[in-house]
Amino acid sequence: MPELPEVESVRRGLLDLTAGRQVTDVTVLHPRLLRDQPGGPPEFADRLRGGLLGTPRRRGKFLWLPVVDRTDQRLGVAQEADPSQALVVHLGMSGQVRVVVAAAPMHPHTRVVAALDDGYEIRFVDQRMFGRLRMDELVPGADELPRSVSHIARDPLDPRFHARVLVDRLRLRRTVLKRALLDQTLVSGIGNIYADESLWRARLHGERPTFGLPVRTGNRLLAHIHDVLNEAISAGGTSFDALYVNVNGESGWYERDLAVYGREGLACRRCGTPVRRSVFTNRSSFTCPSCQRLSVNRLTA
DNA sequence: ACAACGCCCTGAGGGC
DNA sequence: TGCCCTCAGGGCGTTG
């Protein structure tokens, strides 16, 4: 399940392989991934074909490749023209972005293919098709976000992310910690896995109310989120069921470092208590019933 | 406005 | 063996 670290791994992989390349052809094998695209597959292909790809960018779990329209080109020098649009990618549950030579065998779940001018192809592979692709305009401004990403909050690794801003918002919310961490309009990039890992590290229960959360508690949680995300990036992302792979088709290595996620019944790495699985908002949550208590008067609060 | 629920989608895996 | 049911879950549209 791709979260921020997995998407960042993909972004870094694309950096060397696609930046500065021109898209020579676009093939849509399945329209499902393009369901957000106004005009559907024809408009998607028309806007991407011939475009020059810029430096891949990311916010939270959203990834995009700035595209310089072929009509804006100045003798094919991509860097001299400002991109006005971008190829926006969300991997959903099972999405993969692979860059392979055009002659490579086609994975059966390949949905969209963008051929490049160097003989390689960007292939969007997605078994469950929760992923999304679209061509979107870039909104002028400091962040130059695609319009469809503008509602997504800054992620914890954004240089302009401010913990205090988030903690202040958190303290006003009438919800619980885990739900808030998964709300991409509050803080982006965190999914079910890293939410559980971060809460475990901070010794906080996911069902703890956010309203009136002590500032120091919020800061502590954010510090752990920051650590977890960075460690996962260093490890190349988490891998489950071979659904997540980097652009070369390789799995990440973070899974073996997970402290609670997916470890129902196994000993908590801190205290040895069996990890408990519970269903919360239709999702599995893994907690240590000893380290992460809901009780009000706690020394760690 | 904010909060929460249900839907989309496929394949793996369990039960019988 | 084979069929059917359940589960996995990110984002967003809808509902409250």
Coordinates of C-alpha atoms (C1' of nucleotides) in Angstrom, one line a residue:
Chain A
M1 CA 0.0 0.0 0.0
P2 CA 1.9 3.0 -1.2
E3 CA 2.1 5.8 1.3
L4 CA 4.5 8.8 1.2
P5 CA 7.8 6.8 1.4
E6 CA 6.8 4.5 -1.4
V7 CA 5.7 7.4 -3.6
E8 CA 8.9 9.2 -2.8
S9 CA 10.9 6.2 -3.8
V10 CA 9.0 6.1 -7.1
R11 CA 9.6 9.9 -7.6
R12 CA 13.3 9.5 -7.1
G13 CA 13.4 6.6 -9.5
L14 CA 11.7 8.6 -12.1
L15 CA 14.1 11.5 -11.7
D16 CA 16.9 10.0 -13.7
L17 CA 14.7 8.1 -16.1
T18 CA 12.1 10.5 -17.3
A19 CA 13.2 14.1 -16.7
G20 CA 14.0 15.8 -20.0
R21 CA 12.4 13.0 -22.0
Q22 CA 9.7 13.5 -24.6
V23 CA 6.6 11.4 -24.8
T24 CA 6.3 10.0 -28.3
D25 CA 3.1 8.0 -27.8
V26 CA 0.4 7.2 -25.3
T27 CA -1.6 4.0 -25.1
V28 CA -4.6 3.5 -22.9
L29 CA -5.2 -0.2 -22.3
H30 CA -7.8 0.3 -19.6
P31 CA -9.8 3.6 -19.1
R32 CA -10.5 3.1 -15.4
L33 CA -7.3 4.9 -14.2
L34 CA -8.4 7.9 -16.3
R35 CA -11.8 8.3 -14.7
D36 CA -10.9 11.8 -13.3
Q37 CA -9.8 13.0 -16.7
P38 CA -12.1 15.5 -18.4
G39 CA -12.5 14.3 -22.0
G40 CA -11.4 10.8 -21.0
P41 CA -8.6 8.9 -22.7
P42 CA -8.6 10.9 -25.9
E43 CA -7.9 14.2 -24.2
F44 CA -5.4 12.5 -21.8
A45 CA -3.4 11.1 -24.7
D46 CA -3.7 14.3 -26.7
R47 CA -2.3 16.5 -23.9
L48 CA 0.5 14.1 -23.0
R49 CA 1.7 13.1 -26.4
G50 CA 4.6 15.1 -27.6
G51 CA 5.1 16.7 -24.2
L52 CA 8.5 17.2 -22.5
L53 CA 8.7 15.8 -19.0
G54 CA 10.1 17.9 -16.2
T55 CA 11.4 17.0 -12.7
P56 CA 8.9 14.8 -10.9
R57 CA 7.3 16.3 -7.8
R58 CA 5.3 15.0 -4.9
R59 CA 2.9 16.1 -2.2
G60 CA 1.7 13.5 0.2
K61 CA 0.9 10.4 -1.9
F62 CA 0.3 12.4 -5.1
L63 CA 3.1 12.5 -7.7
W64 CA 3.2 14.5 -10.8
L65 CA 5.4 15.1 -13.8
P66 CA 5.4 18.6 -15.1
V67 CA 4.8 18.6 -18.9
V68 CA 5.9 21.2 -21.3
D69 CA 3.5 21.3 -24.2
R70 CA 5.0 20.6 -27.5
T71 CA 3.7 23.8 -28.9
D72 CA 5.6 25.7 -26.2
Q73 CA 8.9 24.1 -27.0
R74 CA 11.8 26.2 -28.0
L75 CA 13.9 23.9 -30.1
G76 CA 13.3 21.0 -27.8
V77 CA 15.0 22.5 -24.7
A78 CA 12.5 21.5 -22.0
Q79 CA 14.1 23.5 -19.2
E80 CA 13.6 26.8 -20.9
A81 CA 9.8 26.7 -21.2
D82 CA 7.5 26.8 -18.1
P83 CA 5.3 23.7 -17.8
S84 CA 1.7 24.7 -17.8
Q85 CA 0.3 21.2 -17.0
A86 CA 1.3 18.0 -15.4
L87 CA 0.8 14.3 -15.5
V88 CA -0.7 13.6 -12.1
V89 CA -0.4 10.1 -10.6
H90 CA -2.0 8.5 -7.6
L91 CA -1.0 4.9 -7.0
G92 CA -4.1 4.1 -4.9
M93 CA -3.8 0.6 -3.4
S94 CA -1.9 -1.4 -6.0
G95 CA -0.5 1.1 -8.5
Q96 CA 3.0 0.8 -9.8
V97 CA 5.1 3.0 -12.2
R98 CA 7.6 1.1 -14.1
V99 CA 10.2 2.4 -16.6
V100 CA 11.3 -0.3 -19.0
V101 CA 12.6 -0.8 -22.5
A102 CA 9.8 -0.9 -25.0
A103 CA 10.6 -4.5 -25.9
A104 CA 10.1 -5.7 -22.3
P105 CA 7.2 -8.2 -21.8
M106 CA 4.0 -6.4 -20.8
H107 CA 2.8 -7.1 -17.3
P108 CA -0.9 -8.3 -17.5
H109 CA -2.1 -5.4 -15.3
T110 CA -0.6 -2.7 -17.4
R111 CA -3.2 0.0 -17.9
V112 CA -1.5 3.0 -19.5
V113 CA 1.7 3.2 -21.4
A114 CA 3.7 6.4 -22.3
A115 CA 6.4 5.8 -24.8
L116 CA 9.5 7.9 -24.5
D117 CA 12.0 9.2 -27.1
D118 CA 14.8 7.1 -25.8
G119 CA 13.2 3.7 -26.4
Y120 CA 11.9 3.3 -22.9
E121 CA 8.3 3.3 -21.7
I122 CA 6.6 4.5 -18.6
R123 CA 4.1 1.8 -17.7
F124 CA 1.3 2.3 -15.2
V125 CA 0.5 -1.1 -13.7
D126 CA -2.4 -1.4 -11.4
Q127 CA -4.1 -4.6 -10.4
R128 CA -7.0 -3.2 -8.4
M129 CA -7.3 0.0 -10.3
F130 CA -7.8 2.3 -7.3
G131 CA -5.0 4.4 -8.8
R132 CA -5.6 7.5 -10.8
L133 CA -3.9 9.3 -13.7
R134 CA -4.8 12.6 -15.3
M135 CA -3.4 15.5 -17.2
D136 CA -4.1 18.6 -15.1
E137 CA -3.2 22.3 -15.2
L138 CA -0.6 23.7 -12.8
V139 CA -1.8 26.5 -10.6
P140 CA 0.6 29.4 -10.7
G141 CA 2.0 30.2 -7.3
A142 CA 4.7 29.3 -4.8
D143 CA 3.9 25.6 -4.8
E144 CA 2.9 25.2 -8.4
L145 CA 0.5 22.4 -7.6
P146 CA -1.8 20.7 -10.1
R147 CA -5.3 21.9 -9.5
S148 CA -6.5 18.5 -8.4
V149 CA -3.8 18.4 -5.7
S150 CA -4.4 21.8 -4.3
H151 CA -6.8 20.6 -1.6
I152 CA -4.1 18.2 -0.2
A153 CA -2.3 19.5 2.9
R154 CA 1.5 19.7 3.1
D155 CA 3.2 16.5 4.1
P156 CA 5.6 16.3 7.1
L157 CA 8.6 16.3 4.8
D158 CA 7.6 19.5 3.0
P159 CA 10.2 22.2 3.8
R160 CA 7.2 24.6 4.5
F161 CA 5.4 22.1 6.7
H162 CA 4.9 23.6 10.2
A163 CA 4.2 21.3 13.1
R164 CA 2.6 24.0 15.1
V165 CA 0.0 24.8 12.4
L166 CA -1.0 21.1 12.3
V167 CA -1.1 20.7 16.1
D168 CA -3.3 23.8 16.4
R169 CA -5.7 22.4 13.8
L170 CA -5.7 19.0 15.4
R171 CA -6.6 20.4 18.8
L172 CA -9.8 21.9 17.4
R173 CA -10.9 18.8 15.6
R174 CA -13.8 16.7 17.0
T175 CA -12.3 13.4 15.9
V176 CA -9.7 10.9 17.0
L177 CA -6.0 10.7 16.3
K178 CA -5.9 7.9 13.8
R179 CA -8.7 9.3 11.7
A180 CA -7.0 12.7 11.7
L181 CA -3.7 11.2 10.6
L182 CA -5.4 9.6 7.6
D183 CA -7.2 12.9 6.7
Q184 CA -5.1 14.1 3.7
T185 CA -6.5 17.6 4.0
L186 CA -5.1 17.9 7.5
V187 CA -1.7 16.3 6.9
S188 CA -0.8 14.3 3.9
G189 CA 1.3 11.2 3.1
I190 CA 0.3 9.1 6.0
G191 CA -1.7 5.9 5.4
N192 CA -2.8 3.0 7.5
I193 CA 0.6 1.5 8.0
Y194 CA 2.6 4.5 9.0
A195 CA -0.2 5.9 11.1
D196 CA -0.1 2.7 13.2
E197 CA 3.7 2.7 13.4
S198 CA 3.8 6.4 14.4
L199 CA 1.1 6.0 17.1
W200 CA 2.9 3.0 18.5
R201 CA 6.2 4.8 18.7
A202 CA 4.5 7.8 20.4
R203 CA 2.7 5.4 22.8
L204 CA -0.6 6.9 21.8
H205 CA -3.9 5.2 21.1
G206 CA -5.5 5.9 17.7
E207 CA -8.9 6.4 19.2
R208 CA -7.7 9.1 21.5
P209 CA -9.7 12.3 20.9
T210 CA -7.8 15.1 19.1
F211 CA -9.8 17.9 20.7
G212 CA -7.6 19.6 23.3
L213 CA -4.6 17.4 22.6
P214 CA -1.7 18.8 24.6
V215 CA 0.7 20.6 22.3
R216 CA 3.7 18.6 23.5
T217 CA 1.8 15.4 22.8
G218 CA 1.1 16.5 19.3
N219 CA 4.7 17.5 18.8
R220 CA 5.9 14.2 20.0
L221 CA 3.6 12.4 17.6
L222 CA 4.8 14.5 14.7
A223 CA 8.4 13.9 15.6
H224 CA 7.8 10.1 15.4
I225 CA 5.9 10.5 12.1
H226 CA 8.8 12.4 10.7
D227 CA 11.2 9.6 11.8
V228 CA 9.1 6.8 10.6
L229 CA 8.6 8.3 7.1
N230 CA 12.3 9.1 6.8
E231 CA 13.4 5.7 7.9
A232 CA 11.0 4.1 5.5
I233 CA 12.3 6.2 2.6
S234 CA 15.9 5.2 3.5
A235 CA 14.8 1.6 3.3
G236 CA 13.1 2.1 0.0
G237 CA 9.5 1.8 1.2
T238 CA 7.3 -0.9 2.5
S239 CA 6.4 -4.0 0.5
F240 CA 3.3 -6.2 0.7
D241 CA 2.2 -8.9 -1.6
A242 CA 4.6 -7.6 -4.3
L243 CA 2.0 -4.9 -5.0
Y244 CA 4.4 -2.1 -4.2
V245 CA 7.6 -2.0 -6.3
N246 CA 9.9 0.8 -7.4
V247 CA 10.3 1.8 -11.0
N248 CA 12.7 -1.1 -11.6
G249 CA 10.2 -3.6 -10.2
E250 CA 12.1 -4.1 -6.9
S251 CA 10.5 -4.4 -3.5
G252 CA 11.3 -2.1 -0.6
W253 CA 12.7 -3.4 2.6
Y254 CA 10.9 -1.6 5.3
E255 CA 8.4 -4.3 6.1
R256 CA 10.8 -6.3 8.3
D257 CA 11.1 -3.2 10.5
L258 CA 7.4 -2.7 11.2
A259 CA 6.8 -2.7 14.9
V260 CA 3.0 -3.3 15.0
Y261 CA 1.4 -3.2 11.6
G262 CA 0.4 -6.7 10.5
R263 CA 1.8 -8.3 13.7
E264 CA -1.4 -9.4 15.4
G265 CA -0.7 -11.8 18.2
L266 CA 3.1 -11.3 18.0
A267 CA 5.0 -9.7 20.8
C268 CA 5.2 -6.0 21.0
R269 CA 8.8 -5.1 20.3
R270 CA 8.9 -2.8 23.3
C271 CA 7.1 -4.7 26.1
G272 CA 6.4 -8.2 24.8
T273 CA 2.6 -7.9 25.1
P274 CA 0.8 -9.5 22.1
V275 CA -0.2 -6.9 19.5
R276 CA -3.9 -6.5 19.1
R277 CA -5.8 -6.1 15.9
S278 CA -9.0 -4.1 15.8
V279 CA -11.3 -2.9 13.1
F280 CA -11.7 0.8 13.0
T281 CA -13.4 2.8 10.3
N282 CA -13.4 -0.4 8.2
R283 CA -9.6 -0.7 8.5
S284 CA -7.3 -2.8 10.5
S285 CA -5.6 -1.1 13.3
F286 CA -2.7 -2.7 15.2
T287 CA -1.9 -1.5 18.7
C288 CA 0.0 -2.7 21.8
P289 CA -2.7 -2.8 24.5
S290 CA 0.0 -2.2 27.1
C291 CA 2.0 0.6 25.5
Q292 CA -0.9 2.4 23.9
R293 CA -3.7 3.0 26.4
L294 CA -6.7 5.2 26.2
S295 CA -6.8 6.1 29.9
V296 CA -6.8 9.8 30.6
N297 CA -4.1 10.1 33.3
R298 CA -1.0 8.9 31.8
L299 CA 2.6 10.0 32.5
T300 CA 3.3 10.1 28.8
A301 CA 0.3 12.4 28.1
Chain B
dA1 C1' -18.1 24.3 8.0
dC2 C1' -17.0 19.6 9.6
dA3 C1' -17.5 14.6 10.4
dA4 C1' -18.4 10.0 9.0
dC5 C1' -20.0 6.5 6.0
dG6 C1' -20.1 3.8 1.6
dC7 C1' -18.5 2.8 -2.8
dC8 C1' -15.1 1.6 -6.2
dC9 C1' -12.0 -2.8 -7.8
dT10 C1' -9.5 -7.4 -8.2
dG11 C1' -7.2 -11.5 -6.6
dA12 C1' -5.8 -14.1 -2.7
dG13 C1' -7.2 -17.1 0.6
dG14 C1' -10.4 -19.5 3.7
dG15 C1' -14.3 -22.6 4.3
dC16 C1' -17.0 -26.3 3.0
Chain C
dT1 C1' -11.5 -30.0 -7.1
dG2 C1' -14.2 -25.9 -7.2
dC3 C1' -17.2 -22.4 -5.9
dC4 C1' -18.5 -18.6 -3.0
dC5 C1' -17.6 -15.5 0.4
dT6 C1' -14.6 -12.2 2.8
dC7 C1' -10.9 -9.1 3.0
dA8 C1' -7.5 -5.5 1.7
dG9 C1' -8.0 0.0 1.6
dG10 C1' -7.1 5.6 -0.5
dG11 C1' -9.8 9.0 -2.0
dC12 C1' -13.9 11.1 -2.8
dG13 C1' -18.9 11.8 -3.3
dT14 C1' -22.7 11.8 -0.5
dT15 C1' -25.1 12.2 3.7
dG16 C1' -25.8 13.8 8.3

